[in-house]
């Protein structure tokens, strides 16, 4: 009996790993509905029980979400982001914003020290796009993500990407309520770009704090 349980668990884990790899590779994108149980048992050549164990494993990890009466959908293509997203549901928005503020200051300083020419091109493109779409919180987020990528610290990039995905709506609300003009906000972001370009970490830190105080 013990031997059969071990074998079944091992096979279900193999299926879960294969399905997760397909999601990571983009075969199934976030928001996509994965094939039905019948189709998946044929794809992986396993029993329904084995497949259900694999699906349950990925659901518990936050990779998949089961919608009763509808099907199973891809919730995340990254196990770290999936775990973090489940944690975010338990904390306040203030906590998330506080974490984001702490991250951005460190990230901008590192970006000013480590940016490459390619990084500068990406940041400049994101800045120009942001200036062309001042009403877009996504354009604003993309600029800050470009800064984050320039810090060349994988953990900080993962953390910031994860946190920022939960604050986009708050950014839009803050921009609507601020007394600053769009031109003044643009100027702050331009100064941050210049500080990173000129490799001035102290100025990058000051610029970041000014932006966060909008």
Coordinates of C-alpha atoms in Angstrom, one line a residue:
X1 CA 0.0 0.0 0.0
X2 CA 2.8 2.4 0.9
X3 CA 4.7 1.7 -2.3
X4 CA 1.6 2.5 -4.4
X5 CA 1.0 5.8 -2.6
X6 CA 4.6 6.9 -3.1
X7 CA 4.4 6.0 -6.8
X8 CA 1.1 7.8 -7.3
X9 CA 2.5 10.9 -5.6
X10 CA 5.7 10.8 -7.6
X11 CA 3.7 10.6 -10.9
X12 CA 1.3 13.5 -9.9
X13 CA 4.3 15.6 -9.0
X14 CA 5.8 14.9 -12.4
X15 CA 2.6 16.0 -14.1
X16 CA 2.5 19.1 -11.9
X17 CA 6.1 20.0 -12.8
X18 CA 5.4 19.5 -16.5
X19 CA 2.2 21.6 -16.4
X20 CA 4.0 24.3 -14.4
X21 CA 6.8 24.3 -17.0
X22 CA 4.3 24.7 -19.8
X23 CA 2.8 27.7 -18.0
X24 CA 6.3 29.3 -17.4
X25 CA 7.1 28.8 -21.1
X26 CA 3.9 30.6 -22.1
X27 CA 2.1 27.6 -23.5
X28 CA -0.7 28.7 -21.2
X29 CA -0.7 32.4 -20.3
X30 CA -2.0 34.1 -17.2
X31 CA -5.8 34.2 -17.4
X32 CA -6.0 31.3 -19.8
X33 CA -8.3 28.4 -19.2
X34 CA -6.4 25.2 -19.3
X35 CA -7.7 22.1 -21.1
X36 CA -10.4 20.0 -19.4
X37 CA -9.6 17.1 -17.1
X38 CA -10.4 14.6 -19.9
X39 CA -8.0 16.4 -22.3
X40 CA -5.2 16.7 -19.7
X41 CA -5.4 13.0 -18.8
X42 CA -4.9 12.2 -22.5
X43 CA -2.1 14.7 -22.8
X44 CA -0.1 13.4 -19.9
X45 CA -1.4 9.7 -20.2
X46 CA -2.3 9.5 -16.5
X47 CA -5.4 8.7 -14.5
X48 CA -8.0 11.3 -13.3
X49 CA -6.9 10.8 -9.7
X50 CA -3.2 11.5 -10.6
X51 CA -4.2 14.6 -12.6
X52 CA -6.4 15.9 -9.8
X53 CA -3.6 15.6 -7.3
X54 CA -1.3 17.6 -9.8
X55 CA -4.0 20.3 -10.2
X56 CA -4.5 20.5 -6.5
X57 CA -0.8 21.0 -5.9
X58 CA -0.6 23.9 -8.4
X59 CA -3.8 25.4 -7.0
X60 CA -2.3 25.3 -3.5
X61 CA 0.8 27.0 -4.8
X62 CA -1.3 29.8 -6.4
X63 CA -0.4 28.9 -10.0
X64 CA -3.9 27.7 -10.9
X65 CA -7.3 28.7 -9.7
X66 CA -10.4 26.5 -10.0
X67 CA -13.7 28.2 -10.8
X68 CA -16.5 25.9 -9.9
X69 CA -18.8 25.1 -12.9
X70 CA -16.4 26.9 -15.3
X71 CA -13.0 25.3 -15.3
X72 CA -9.4 25.8 -14.2
X73 CA -7.5 29.0 -15.0
X74 CA -3.8 30.1 -14.9
X75 CA -3.5 32.5 -12.0
X76 CA 0.3 33.1 -12.1
X77 CA 3.2 32.0 -14.2
X78 CA 5.7 32.4 -11.4
X79 CA 5.6 30.5 -8.1
X80 CA 7.2 33.4 -6.2
X81 CA 4.7 35.9 -7.5
X82 CA 1.9 33.4 -6.8
X83 CA 3.0 33.0 -3.2
X84 CA 3.4 36.7 -2.7
X85 CA 0.0 37.5 -4.2
X86 CA -1.6 35.2 -1.7
X87 CA 0.2 36.9 1.1
X88 CA -0.8 40.4 -0.2
X89 CA -4.5 39.4 0.2
X90 CA -3.8 39.2 4.0
X91 CA -2.2 42.6 4.4
X92 CA -3.3 46.2 4.1
X93 CA -2.7 48.5 1.1
X94 CA -0.7 50.7 3.4
X95 CA 1.7 47.9 4.2
X96 CA 2.2 47.2 0.5
X97 CA 2.8 50.8 -0.3
X98 CA 5.3 51.1 2.6
X99 CA 7.2 48.1 1.2
X100 CA 7.2 49.6 -2.2
X101 CA 8.5 52.9 -1.0
X102 CA 11.4 51.1 0.8
X103 CA 12.2 49.1 -2.3
X104 CA 12.1 52.0 -4.7
X105 CA 14.7 54.1 -2.8
X106 CA 17.2 51.2 -2.7
X107 CA 16.5 50.3 -6.3
X108 CA 17.0 53.8 -7.7
X109 CA 20.3 54.1 -5.9
X110 CA 21.6 50.8 -7.2
X111 CA 20.3 51.6 -10.7
X112 CA 22.3 54.8 -10.7
X113 CA 25.4 52.8 -9.8
X114 CA 24.9 49.8 -12.1
X115 CA 22.9 51.0 -15.1
X116 CA 24.1 50.0 -18.6
X117 CA 23.7 51.7 -21.9
X118 CA 20.9 49.3 -22.7
X119 CA 19.3 50.0 -19.4
X120 CA 19.4 53.8 -20.2
X121 CA 17.7 53.2 -23.5
X122 CA 14.9 51.2 -21.9
X123 CA 14.4 53.8 -19.2
X124 CA 14.4 56.6 -21.7
X125 CA 11.9 54.9 -23.9
X126 CA 9.7 54.2 -20.9
X127 CA 10.0 57.8 -19.8
X128 CA 9.0 59.2 -23.2
X129 CA 6.1 56.8 -23.4
X130 CA 5.0 57.9 -19.9
X131 CA 5.2 61.6 -21.1
X132 CA 3.0 60.8 -24.1
X133 CA 0.5 59.0 -21.9
X134 CA 0.3 61.0 -18.6
X135 CA -3.0 59.5 -17.7
X136 CA -1.8 55.9 -17.8
X137 CA -0.8 54.4 -14.5
X138 CA 0.6 51.4 -16.4
X139 CA 3.0 53.8 -18.3
X140 CA 4.1 55.2 -15.0
X141 CA 4.6 51.7 -13.6
X142 CA 6.6 50.6 -16.7
X143 CA 9.0 53.5 -16.2
X144 CA 9.7 52.5 -12.6
X145 CA 10.0 48.8 -13.7
X146 CA 12.7 49.9 -16.2
X147 CA 14.5 51.6 -13.3
X148 CA 14.2 48.4 -11.3
X149 CA 15.7 46.3 -14.0
X150 CA 18.7 48.6 -14.1
X151 CA 19.5 47.7 -10.5
X152 CA 20.6 44.2 -11.6
X153 CA 19.5 42.6 -8.4
X154 CA 17.2 39.7 -9.2
X155 CA 15.6 39.5 -5.8
X156 CA 14.9 43.2 -5.7
X157 CA 13.5 43.1 -9.2
X158 CA 11.2 40.1 -8.3
X159 CA 10.1 41.8 -5.1
X160 CA 9.4 45.1 -6.8
X161 CA 7.6 43.6 -9.7
X162 CA 5.4 41.6 -7.3
X163 CA 4.6 44.5 -5.1
X164 CA 4.0 47.0 -7.9
X165 CA 1.4 44.9 -9.5
X166 CA -0.9 45.5 -6.5
X167 CA -0.4 49.3 -6.4
X168 CA -1.3 50.4 -9.9
X169 CA -4.8 51.5 -9.1
X170 CA -3.5 53.5 -6.1
X171 CA -1.0 55.3 -8.3
X172 CA -3.8 56.4 -10.6
X173 CA -5.9 57.6 -7.6
X174 CA -2.9 59.5 -6.2
X175 CA -2.2 61.3 -9.5
X176 CA -5.8 62.4 -9.8
X177 CA -5.8 63.9 -6.3
X178 CA -2.4 65.6 -6.4
X179 CA -2.1 69.4 -6.6
X180 CA 0.9 69.1 -8.9
X181 CA 0.5 69.6 -12.6
X182 CA 1.3 66.9 -15.1
X183 CA 4.3 69.0 -16.2
X184 CA 5.6 69.1 -12.7
X185 CA 5.2 65.3 -12.3
X186 CA 7.0 64.8 -15.6
X187 CA 9.8 67.0 -14.5
X188 CA 10.3 64.8 -11.4
X189 CA 10.5 61.7 -13.5
X190 CA 12.9 63.4 -15.9
X191 CA 15.2 64.3 -13.0
X192 CA 15.2 60.7 -11.8
X193 CA 16.2 59.5 -15.3
X194 CA 19.0 62.1 -15.3
X195 CA 20.3 61.1 -11.9
X196 CA 20.4 57.4 -13.0
X197 CA 22.0 58.4 -16.3
X198 CA 24.7 60.5 -14.6
X199 CA 25.3 57.8 -12.0
X200 CA 24.3 60.0 -9.0
X201 CA 22.8 57.6 -6.4
X202 CA 22.2 60.3 -3.8
X203 CA 20.2 62.4 -6.3
X204 CA 18.4 59.3 -7.5
X205 CA 17.3 58.7 -3.9
X206 CA 16.1 62.3 -3.5
X207 CA 14.2 62.2 -6.8
X208 CA 12.6 58.9 -5.8
X209 CA 11.4 60.2 -2.5
X210 CA 10.0 63.3 -4.2
X211 CA 8.0 61.1 -6.6
X212 CA 6.7 59.0 -3.8
X213 CA 5.5 62.1 -2.1
X214 CA 3.3 63.1 -5.0

